[in-house]
JSON list of C-alpha atoms in Angstrom, two decimals:
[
{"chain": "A", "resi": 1, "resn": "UNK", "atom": "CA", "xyz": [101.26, 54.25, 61.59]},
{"chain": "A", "resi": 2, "resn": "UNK", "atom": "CA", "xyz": [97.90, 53.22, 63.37]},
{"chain": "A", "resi": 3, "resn": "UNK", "atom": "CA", "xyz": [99.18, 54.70, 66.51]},
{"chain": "A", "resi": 4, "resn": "UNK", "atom": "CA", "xyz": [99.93, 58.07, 64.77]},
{"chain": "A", "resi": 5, "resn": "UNK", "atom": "CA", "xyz": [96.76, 58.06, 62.99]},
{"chain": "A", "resi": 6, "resn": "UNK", "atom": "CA", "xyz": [95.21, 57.50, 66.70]},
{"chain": "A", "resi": 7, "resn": "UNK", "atom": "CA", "xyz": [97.02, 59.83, 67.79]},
{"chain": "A", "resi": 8, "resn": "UNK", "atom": "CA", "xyz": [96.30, 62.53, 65.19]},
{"chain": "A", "resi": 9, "resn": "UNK", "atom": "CA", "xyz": [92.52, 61.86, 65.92]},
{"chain": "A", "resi": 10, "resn": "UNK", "atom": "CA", "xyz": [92.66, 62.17, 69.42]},
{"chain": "A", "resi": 11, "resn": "UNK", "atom": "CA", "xyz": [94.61, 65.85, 69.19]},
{"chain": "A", "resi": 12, "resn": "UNK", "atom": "CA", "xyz": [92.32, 67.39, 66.45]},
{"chain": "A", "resi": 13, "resn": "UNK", "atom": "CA", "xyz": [89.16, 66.47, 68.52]},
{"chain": "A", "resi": 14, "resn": "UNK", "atom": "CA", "xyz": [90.24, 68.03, 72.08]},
{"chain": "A", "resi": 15, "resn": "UNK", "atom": "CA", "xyz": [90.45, 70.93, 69.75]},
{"chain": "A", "resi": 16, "resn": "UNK", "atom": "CA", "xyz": [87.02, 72.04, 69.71]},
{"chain": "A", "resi": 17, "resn": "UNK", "atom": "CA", "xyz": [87.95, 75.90, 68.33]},
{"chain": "A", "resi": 18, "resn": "UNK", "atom": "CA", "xyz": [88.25, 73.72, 65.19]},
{"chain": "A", "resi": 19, "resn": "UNK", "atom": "CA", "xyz": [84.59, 73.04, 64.27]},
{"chain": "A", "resi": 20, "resn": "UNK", "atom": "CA", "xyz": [81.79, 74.42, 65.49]},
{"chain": "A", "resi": 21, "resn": "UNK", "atom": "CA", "xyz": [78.89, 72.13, 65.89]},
{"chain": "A", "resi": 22, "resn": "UNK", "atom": "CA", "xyz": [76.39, 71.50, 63.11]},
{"chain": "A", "resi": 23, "resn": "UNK", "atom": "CA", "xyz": [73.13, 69.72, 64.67]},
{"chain": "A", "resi": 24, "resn": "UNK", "atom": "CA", "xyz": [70.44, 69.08, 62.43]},
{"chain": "A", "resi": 25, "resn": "UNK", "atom": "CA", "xyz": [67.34, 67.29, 61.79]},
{"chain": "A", "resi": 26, "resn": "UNK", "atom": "CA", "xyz": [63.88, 67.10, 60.11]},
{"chain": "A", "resi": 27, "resn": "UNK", "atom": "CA", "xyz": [64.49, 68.06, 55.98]},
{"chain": "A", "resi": 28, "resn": "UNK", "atom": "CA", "xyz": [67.85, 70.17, 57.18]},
{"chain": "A", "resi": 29, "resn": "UNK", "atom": "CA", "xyz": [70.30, 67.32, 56.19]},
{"chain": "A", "resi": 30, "resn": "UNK", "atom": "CA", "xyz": [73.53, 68.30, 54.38]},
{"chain": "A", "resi": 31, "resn": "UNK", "atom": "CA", "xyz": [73.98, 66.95, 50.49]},
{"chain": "A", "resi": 32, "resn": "UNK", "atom": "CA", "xyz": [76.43, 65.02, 51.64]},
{"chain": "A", "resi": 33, "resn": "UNK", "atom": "CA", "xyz": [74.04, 63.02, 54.61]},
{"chain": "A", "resi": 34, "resn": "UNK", "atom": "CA", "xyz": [71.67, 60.46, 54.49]},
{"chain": "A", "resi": 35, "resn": "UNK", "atom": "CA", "xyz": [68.77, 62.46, 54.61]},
{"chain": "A", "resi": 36, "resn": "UNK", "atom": "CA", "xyz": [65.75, 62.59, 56.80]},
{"chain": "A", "resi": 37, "resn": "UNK", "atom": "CA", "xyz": [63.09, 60.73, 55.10]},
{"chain": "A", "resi": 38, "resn": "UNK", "atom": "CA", "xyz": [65.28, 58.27, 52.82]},
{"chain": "A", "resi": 39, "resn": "UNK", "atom": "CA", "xyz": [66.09, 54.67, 53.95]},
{"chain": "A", "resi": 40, "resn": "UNK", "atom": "CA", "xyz": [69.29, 54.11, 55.48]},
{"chain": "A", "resi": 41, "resn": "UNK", "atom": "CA", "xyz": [71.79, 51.39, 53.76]},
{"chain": "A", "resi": 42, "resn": "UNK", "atom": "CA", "xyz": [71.06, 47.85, 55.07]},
{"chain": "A", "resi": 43, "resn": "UNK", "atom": "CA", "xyz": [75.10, 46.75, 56.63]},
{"chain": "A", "resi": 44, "resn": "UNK", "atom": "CA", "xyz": [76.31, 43.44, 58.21]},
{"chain": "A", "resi": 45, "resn": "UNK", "atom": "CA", "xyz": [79.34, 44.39, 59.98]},
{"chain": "A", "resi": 46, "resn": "UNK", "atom": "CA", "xyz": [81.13, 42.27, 62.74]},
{"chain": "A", "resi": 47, "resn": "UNK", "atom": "CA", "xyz": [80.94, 43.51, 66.64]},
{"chain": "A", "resi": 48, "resn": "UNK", "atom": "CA", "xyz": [83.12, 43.57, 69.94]},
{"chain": "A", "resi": 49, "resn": "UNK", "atom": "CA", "xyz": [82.15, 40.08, 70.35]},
{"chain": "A", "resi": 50, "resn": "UNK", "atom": "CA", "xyz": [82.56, 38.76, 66.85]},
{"chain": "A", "resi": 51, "resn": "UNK", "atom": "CA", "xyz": [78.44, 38.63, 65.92]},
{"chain": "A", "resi": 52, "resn": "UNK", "atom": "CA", "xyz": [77.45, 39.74, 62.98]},
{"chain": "A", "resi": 53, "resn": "UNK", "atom": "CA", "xyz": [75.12, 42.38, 62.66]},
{"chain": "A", "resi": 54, "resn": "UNK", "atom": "CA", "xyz": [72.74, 43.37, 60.26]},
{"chain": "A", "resi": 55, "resn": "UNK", "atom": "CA", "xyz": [71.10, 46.64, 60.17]},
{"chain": "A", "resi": 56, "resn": "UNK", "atom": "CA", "xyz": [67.71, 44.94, 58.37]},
{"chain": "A", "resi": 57, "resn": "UNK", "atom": "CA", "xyz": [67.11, 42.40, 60.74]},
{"chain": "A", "resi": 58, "resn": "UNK", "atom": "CA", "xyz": [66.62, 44.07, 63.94]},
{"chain": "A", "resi": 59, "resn": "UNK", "atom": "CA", "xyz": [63.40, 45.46, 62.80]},
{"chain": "A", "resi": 60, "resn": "UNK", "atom": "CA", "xyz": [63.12, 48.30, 66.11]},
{"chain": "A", "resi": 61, "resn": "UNK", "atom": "CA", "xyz": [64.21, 51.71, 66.21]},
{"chain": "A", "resi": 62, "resn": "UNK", "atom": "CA", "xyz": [67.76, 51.87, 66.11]},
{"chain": "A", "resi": 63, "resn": "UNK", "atom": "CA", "xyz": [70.42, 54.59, 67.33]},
{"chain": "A", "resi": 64, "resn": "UNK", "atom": "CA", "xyz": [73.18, 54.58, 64.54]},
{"chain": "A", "resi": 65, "resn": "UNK", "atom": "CA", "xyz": [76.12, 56.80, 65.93]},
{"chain": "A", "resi": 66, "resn": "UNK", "atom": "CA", "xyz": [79.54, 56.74, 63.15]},
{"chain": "A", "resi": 67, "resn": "UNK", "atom": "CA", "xyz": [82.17, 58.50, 65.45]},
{"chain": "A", "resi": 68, "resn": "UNK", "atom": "CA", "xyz": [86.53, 58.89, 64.31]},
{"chain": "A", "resi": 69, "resn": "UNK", "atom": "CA", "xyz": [88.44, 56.16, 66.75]},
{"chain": "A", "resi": 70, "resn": "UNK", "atom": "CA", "xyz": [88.31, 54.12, 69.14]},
{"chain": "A", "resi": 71, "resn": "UNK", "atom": "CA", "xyz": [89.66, 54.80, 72.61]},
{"chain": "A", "resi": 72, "resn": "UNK", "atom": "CA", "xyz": [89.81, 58.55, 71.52]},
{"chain": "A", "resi": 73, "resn": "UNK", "atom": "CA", "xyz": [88.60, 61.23, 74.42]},
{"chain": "A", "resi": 74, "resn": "UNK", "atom": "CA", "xyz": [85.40, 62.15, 72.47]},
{"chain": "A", "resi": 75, "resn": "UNK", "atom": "CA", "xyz": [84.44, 58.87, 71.38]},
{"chain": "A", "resi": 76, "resn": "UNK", "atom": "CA", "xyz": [85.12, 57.70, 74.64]},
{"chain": "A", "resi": 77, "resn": "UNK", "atom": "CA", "xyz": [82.92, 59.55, 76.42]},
{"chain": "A", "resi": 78, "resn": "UNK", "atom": "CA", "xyz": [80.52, 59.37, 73.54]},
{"chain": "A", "resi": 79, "resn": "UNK", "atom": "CA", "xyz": [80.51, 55.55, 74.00]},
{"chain": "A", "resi": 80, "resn": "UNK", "atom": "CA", "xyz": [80.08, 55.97, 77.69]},
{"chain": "A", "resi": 81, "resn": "UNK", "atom": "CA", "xyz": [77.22, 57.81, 77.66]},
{"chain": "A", "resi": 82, "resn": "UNK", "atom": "CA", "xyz": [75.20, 55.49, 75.16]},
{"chain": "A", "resi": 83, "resn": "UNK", "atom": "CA", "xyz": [76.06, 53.02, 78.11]},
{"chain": "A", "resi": 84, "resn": "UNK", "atom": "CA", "xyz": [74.94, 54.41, 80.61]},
{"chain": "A", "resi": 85, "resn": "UNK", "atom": "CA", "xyz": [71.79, 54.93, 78.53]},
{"chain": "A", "resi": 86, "resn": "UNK", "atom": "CA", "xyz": [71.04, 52.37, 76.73]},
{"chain": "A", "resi": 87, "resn": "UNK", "atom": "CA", "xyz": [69.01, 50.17, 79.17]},
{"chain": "A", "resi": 88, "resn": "UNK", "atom": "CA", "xyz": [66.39, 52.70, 79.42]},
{"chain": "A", "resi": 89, "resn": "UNK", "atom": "CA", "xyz": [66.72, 53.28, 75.52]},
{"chain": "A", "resi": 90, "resn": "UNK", "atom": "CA", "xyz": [65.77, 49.78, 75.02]},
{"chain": "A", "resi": 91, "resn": "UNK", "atom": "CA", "xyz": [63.42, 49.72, 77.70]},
{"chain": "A", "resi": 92, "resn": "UNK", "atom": "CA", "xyz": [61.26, 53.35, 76.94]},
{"chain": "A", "resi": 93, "resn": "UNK", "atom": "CA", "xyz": [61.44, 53.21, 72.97]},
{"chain": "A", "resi": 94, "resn": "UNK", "atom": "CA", "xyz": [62.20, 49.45, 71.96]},
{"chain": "A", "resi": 95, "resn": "UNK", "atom": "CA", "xyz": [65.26, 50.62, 70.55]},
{"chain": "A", "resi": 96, "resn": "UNK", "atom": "CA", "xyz": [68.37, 49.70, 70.19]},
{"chain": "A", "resi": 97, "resn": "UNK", "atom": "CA", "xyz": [72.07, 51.28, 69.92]},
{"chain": "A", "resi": 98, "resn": "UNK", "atom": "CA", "xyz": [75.49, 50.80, 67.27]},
{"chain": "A", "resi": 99, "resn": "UNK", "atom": "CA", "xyz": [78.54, 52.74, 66.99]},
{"chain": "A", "resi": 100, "resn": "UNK", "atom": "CA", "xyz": [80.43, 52.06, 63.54]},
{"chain": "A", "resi": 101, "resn": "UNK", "atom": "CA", "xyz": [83.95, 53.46, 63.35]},
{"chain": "A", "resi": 102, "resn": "UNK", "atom": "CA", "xyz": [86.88, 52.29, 60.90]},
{"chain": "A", "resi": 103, "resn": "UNK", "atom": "CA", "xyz": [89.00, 50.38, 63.34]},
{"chain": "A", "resi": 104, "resn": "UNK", "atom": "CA", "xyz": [89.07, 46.25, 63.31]},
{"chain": "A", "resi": 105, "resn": "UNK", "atom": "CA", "xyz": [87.20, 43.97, 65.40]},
{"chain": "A", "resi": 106, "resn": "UNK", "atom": "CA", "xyz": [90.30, 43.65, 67.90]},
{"chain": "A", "resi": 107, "resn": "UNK", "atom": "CA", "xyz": [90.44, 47.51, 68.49]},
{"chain": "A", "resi": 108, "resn": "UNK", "atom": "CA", "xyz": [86.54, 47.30, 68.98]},
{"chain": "A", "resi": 109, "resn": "UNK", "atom": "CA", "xyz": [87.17, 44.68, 71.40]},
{"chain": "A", "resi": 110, "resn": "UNK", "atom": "CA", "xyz": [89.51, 46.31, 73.56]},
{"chain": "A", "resi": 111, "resn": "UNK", "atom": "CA", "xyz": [87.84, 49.59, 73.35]},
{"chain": "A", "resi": 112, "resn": "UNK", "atom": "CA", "xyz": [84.42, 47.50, 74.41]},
{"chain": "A", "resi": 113, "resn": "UNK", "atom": "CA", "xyz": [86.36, 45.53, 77.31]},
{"chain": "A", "resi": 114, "resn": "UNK", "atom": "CA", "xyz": [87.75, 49.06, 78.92]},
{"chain": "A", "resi": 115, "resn": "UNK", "atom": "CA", "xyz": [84.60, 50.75, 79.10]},
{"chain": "A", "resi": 116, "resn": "UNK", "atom": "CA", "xyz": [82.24, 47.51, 79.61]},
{"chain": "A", "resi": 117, "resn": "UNK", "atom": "CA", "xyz": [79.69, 48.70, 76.90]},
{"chain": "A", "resi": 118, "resn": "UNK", "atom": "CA", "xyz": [76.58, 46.76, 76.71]},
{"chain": "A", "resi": 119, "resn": "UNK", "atom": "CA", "xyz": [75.82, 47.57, 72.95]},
{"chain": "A", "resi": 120, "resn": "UNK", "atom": "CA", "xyz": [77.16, 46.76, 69.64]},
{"chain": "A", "resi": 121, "resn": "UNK", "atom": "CA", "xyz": [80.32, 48.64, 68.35]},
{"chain": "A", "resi": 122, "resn": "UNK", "atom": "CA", "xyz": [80.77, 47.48, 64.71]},
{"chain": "A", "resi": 123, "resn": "UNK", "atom": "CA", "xyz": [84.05, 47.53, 62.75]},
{"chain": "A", "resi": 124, "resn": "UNK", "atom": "CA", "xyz": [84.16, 49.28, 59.49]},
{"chain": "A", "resi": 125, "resn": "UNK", "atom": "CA", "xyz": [87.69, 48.81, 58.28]},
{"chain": "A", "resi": 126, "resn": "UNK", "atom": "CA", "xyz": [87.46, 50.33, 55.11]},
{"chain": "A", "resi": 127, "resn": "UNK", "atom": "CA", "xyz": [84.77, 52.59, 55.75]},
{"chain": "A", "resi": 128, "resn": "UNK", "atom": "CA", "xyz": [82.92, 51.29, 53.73]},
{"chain": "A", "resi": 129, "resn": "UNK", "atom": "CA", "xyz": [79.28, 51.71, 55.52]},
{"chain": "A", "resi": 130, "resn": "UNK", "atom": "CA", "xyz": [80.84, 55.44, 56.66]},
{"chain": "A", "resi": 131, "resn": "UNK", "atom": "CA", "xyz": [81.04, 55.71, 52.36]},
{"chain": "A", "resi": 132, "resn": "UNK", "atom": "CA", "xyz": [76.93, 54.59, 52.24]},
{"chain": "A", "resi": 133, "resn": "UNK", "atom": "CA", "xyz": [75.60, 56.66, 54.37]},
{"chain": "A", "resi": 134, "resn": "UNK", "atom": "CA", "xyz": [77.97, 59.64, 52.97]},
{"chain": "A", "resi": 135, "resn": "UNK", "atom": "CA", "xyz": [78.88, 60.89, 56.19]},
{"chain": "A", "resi": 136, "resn": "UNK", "atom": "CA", "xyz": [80.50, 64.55, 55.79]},
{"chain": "A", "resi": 137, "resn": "UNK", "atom": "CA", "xyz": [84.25, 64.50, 57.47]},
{"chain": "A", "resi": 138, "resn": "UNK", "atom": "CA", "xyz": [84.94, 66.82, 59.82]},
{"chain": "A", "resi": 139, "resn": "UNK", "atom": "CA", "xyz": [87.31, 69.34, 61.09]},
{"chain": "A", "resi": 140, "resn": "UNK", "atom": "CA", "xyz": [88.12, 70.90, 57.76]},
{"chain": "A", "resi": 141, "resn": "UNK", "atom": "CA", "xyz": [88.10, 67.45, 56.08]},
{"chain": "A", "resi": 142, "resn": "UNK", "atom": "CA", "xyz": [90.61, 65.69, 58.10]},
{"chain": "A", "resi": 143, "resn": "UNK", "atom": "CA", "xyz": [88.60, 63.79, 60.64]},
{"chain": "A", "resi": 144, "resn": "UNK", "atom": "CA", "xyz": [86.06, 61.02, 60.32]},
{"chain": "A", "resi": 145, "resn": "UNK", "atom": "CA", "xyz": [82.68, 62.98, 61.20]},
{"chain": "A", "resi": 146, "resn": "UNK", "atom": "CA", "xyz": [80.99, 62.35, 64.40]},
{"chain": "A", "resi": 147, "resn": "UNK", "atom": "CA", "xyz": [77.11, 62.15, 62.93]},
{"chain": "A", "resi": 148, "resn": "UNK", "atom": "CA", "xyz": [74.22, 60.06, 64.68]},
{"chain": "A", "resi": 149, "resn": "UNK", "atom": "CA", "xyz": [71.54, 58.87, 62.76]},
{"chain": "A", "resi": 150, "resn": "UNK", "atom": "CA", "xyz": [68.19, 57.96, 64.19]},
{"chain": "A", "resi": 151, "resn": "UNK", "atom": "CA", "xyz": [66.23, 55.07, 61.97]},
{"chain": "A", "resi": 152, "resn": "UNK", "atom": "CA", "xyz": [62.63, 54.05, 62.66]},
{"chain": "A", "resi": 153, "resn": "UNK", "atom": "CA", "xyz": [61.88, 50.10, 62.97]},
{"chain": "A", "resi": 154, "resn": "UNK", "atom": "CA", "xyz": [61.69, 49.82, 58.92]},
{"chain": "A", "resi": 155, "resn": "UNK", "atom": "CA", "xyz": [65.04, 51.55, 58.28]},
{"chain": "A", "resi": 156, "resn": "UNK", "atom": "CA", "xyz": [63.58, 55.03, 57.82]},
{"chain": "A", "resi": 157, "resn": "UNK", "atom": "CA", "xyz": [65.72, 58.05, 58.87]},
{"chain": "A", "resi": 158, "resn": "UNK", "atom": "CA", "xyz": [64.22, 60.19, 60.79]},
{"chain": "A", "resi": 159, "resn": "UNK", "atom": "CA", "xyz": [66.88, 62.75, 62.77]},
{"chain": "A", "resi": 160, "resn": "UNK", "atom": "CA", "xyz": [70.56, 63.35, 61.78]},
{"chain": "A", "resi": 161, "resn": "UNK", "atom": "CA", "xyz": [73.09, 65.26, 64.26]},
{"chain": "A", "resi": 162, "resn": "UNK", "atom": "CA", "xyz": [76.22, 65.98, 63.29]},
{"chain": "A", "resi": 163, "resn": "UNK", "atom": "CA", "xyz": [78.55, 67.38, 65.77]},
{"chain": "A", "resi": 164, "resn": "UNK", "atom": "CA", "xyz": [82.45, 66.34, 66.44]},
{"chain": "A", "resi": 165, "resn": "UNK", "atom": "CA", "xyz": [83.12, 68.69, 69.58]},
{"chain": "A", "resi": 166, "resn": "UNK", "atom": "CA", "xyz": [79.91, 68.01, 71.75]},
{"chain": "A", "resi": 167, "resn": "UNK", "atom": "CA", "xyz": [80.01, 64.24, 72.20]},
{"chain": "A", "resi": 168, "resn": "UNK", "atom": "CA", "xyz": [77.83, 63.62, 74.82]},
{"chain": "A", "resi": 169, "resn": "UNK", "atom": "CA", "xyz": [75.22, 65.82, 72.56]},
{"chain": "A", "resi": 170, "resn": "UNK", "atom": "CA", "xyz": [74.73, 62.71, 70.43]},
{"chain": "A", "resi": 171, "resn": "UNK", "atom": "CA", "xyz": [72.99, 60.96, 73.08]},
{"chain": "A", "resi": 172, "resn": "UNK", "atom": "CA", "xyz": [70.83, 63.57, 74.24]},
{"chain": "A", "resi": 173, "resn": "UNK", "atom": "CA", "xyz": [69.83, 64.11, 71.26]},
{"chain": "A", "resi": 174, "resn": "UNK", "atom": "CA", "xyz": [69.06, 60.36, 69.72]},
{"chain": "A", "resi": 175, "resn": "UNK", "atom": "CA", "xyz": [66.57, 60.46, 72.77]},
{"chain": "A", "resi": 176, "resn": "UNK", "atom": "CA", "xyz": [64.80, 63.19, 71.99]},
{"chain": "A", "resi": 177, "resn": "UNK", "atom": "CA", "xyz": [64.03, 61.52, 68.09]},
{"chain": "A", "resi": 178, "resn": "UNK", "atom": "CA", "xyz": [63.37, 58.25, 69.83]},
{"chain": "A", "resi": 179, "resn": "UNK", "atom": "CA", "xyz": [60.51, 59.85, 72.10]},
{"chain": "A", "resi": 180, "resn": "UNK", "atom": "CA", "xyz": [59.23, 61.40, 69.09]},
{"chain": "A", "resi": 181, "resn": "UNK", "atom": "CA", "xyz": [59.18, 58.28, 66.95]},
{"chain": "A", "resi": 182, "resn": "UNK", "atom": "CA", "xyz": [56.93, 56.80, 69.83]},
{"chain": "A", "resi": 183, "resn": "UNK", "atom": "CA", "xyz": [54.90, 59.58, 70.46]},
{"chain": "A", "resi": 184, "resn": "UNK", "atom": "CA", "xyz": [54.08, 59.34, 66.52]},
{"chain": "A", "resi": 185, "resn": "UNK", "atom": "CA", "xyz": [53.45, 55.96, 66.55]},
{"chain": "A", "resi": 186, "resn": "UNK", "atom": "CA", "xyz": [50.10, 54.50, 66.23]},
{"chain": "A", "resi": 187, "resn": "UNK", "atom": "CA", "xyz": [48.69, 53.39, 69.68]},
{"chain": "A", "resi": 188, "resn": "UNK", "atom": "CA", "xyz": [46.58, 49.51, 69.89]},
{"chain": "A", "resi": 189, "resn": "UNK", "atom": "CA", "xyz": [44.18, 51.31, 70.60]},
{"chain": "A", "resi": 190, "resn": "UNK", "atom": "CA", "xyz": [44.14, 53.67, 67.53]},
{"chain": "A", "resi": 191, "resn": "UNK", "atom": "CA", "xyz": [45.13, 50.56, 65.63]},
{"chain": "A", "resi": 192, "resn": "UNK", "atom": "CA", "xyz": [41.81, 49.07, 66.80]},
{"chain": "A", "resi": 193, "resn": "UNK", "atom": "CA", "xyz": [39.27, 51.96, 66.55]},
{"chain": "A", "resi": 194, "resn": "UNK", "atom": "CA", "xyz": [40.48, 52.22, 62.91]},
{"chain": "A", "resi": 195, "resn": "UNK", "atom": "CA", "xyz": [39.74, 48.34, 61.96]},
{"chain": "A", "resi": 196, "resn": "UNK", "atom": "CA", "xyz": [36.71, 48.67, 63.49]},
{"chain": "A", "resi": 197, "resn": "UNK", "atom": "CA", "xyz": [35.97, 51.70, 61.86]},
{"chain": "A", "resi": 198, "resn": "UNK", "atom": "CA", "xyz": [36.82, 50.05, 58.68]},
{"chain": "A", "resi": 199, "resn": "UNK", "atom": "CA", "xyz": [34.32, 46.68, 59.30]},
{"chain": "A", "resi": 200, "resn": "UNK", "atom": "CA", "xyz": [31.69, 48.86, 60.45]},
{"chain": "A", "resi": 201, "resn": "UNK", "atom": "CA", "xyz": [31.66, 50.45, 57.05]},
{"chain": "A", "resi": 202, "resn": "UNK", "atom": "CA", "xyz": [31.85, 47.27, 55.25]},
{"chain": "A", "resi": 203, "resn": "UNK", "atom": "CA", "xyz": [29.45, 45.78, 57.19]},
{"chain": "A", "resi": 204, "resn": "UNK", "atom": "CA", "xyz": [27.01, 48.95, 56.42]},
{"chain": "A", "resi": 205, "resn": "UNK", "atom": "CA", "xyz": [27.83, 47.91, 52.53]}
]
């Protein structure tokens, strides 16, 4: 049964007449989405590796990509594009990467193991975060949607991209919302011109 299911997955998605691709972002999020501006559920699901992991504690930007099945061709090279990103992802925005799907920790670890991913695929068995953040299906209802979701450092979402056919889209574009969640951000130096600001007016009081 879990091999048909697979199986199902992976023919629907190398299908891409199917669906055509629905990215969006800023206050464009479907009804059915987490929505740009709202806080994202807090979730402590188990990884690869068996670690927990809890959305809330990680307190840094963080990439949250929900995609059908593991070892599937999209998902695959989904996955292996967040790898081969990732480093710099952590290392230009002080973010960090997950991929939730609804397979167990033992499919997550094989499907981690073949492709050598350095980030943290989380099993959702009974889709239960998938149900939280109301992620739309896809393909006419039959698929698990492939959505991204970009959160700032206190949980905020700021960019949703929902897209089954264009995989490697999802990456692309959970860099472009990173960059602009730094560019946004207040510098040290802003951060200091405005307490000064502030004592020099108390100080005038």
């Amino acid at each position: 049964m879990k091999f048909a299911y697979v199986a199902a997955i992976a023919t629907l998605a190398s299908s891409t007449d199917a669906f055509a691709p629905t990215p969006f972002t800023g206050g464009a999020a479907s009804a059915l989405n987490l929505a740009v501006g709202e806080s994202a559920p807090d979730f402590s699901l188990v990884n690869q590796n068996g670690k927990k992991v809890t959305r809330s504690q990680l307190k840094k930007p963080l990439v949250v990509f929900f995609y059908p099945a593991d070892a599937t061709p999209g998902c695959t090279i989904e996955a292996t594009k967040f790898n081969e990103r990732v480093s710099e992802i952590r290392k230009s925005y002080g973010a960090d990467v997950v991929g939730i799907s609804g397979q167990d920790v033992e499919s997550k670890e094989k499907f981690s193991a073949d492709l050598g991913l350095d980030f943290s695929i989380l099993a959702d068995p009974k889709d239960a975060i998938r149900k939280e953040f109301n992620v739309p299906k896809a393909a006419f209802g039959l698929l698990p949607g492939r959505v991204t979701y970009v959160l700032d450092k206190t949980g905020v979402c700021k960019a949703v991209f929902q897209d089954l056919a264009d995989a490697a889209g999802h990456v692309d574009f959970a860099e472009k919302a990173l960059a602009e969640i730094k560019a946004s951000a207040p510098t040290k130096k802003s951060l200091f011109f405005l307490v000064s600001t502030k004592l020099s007016i108390i100080s005038i009081y």
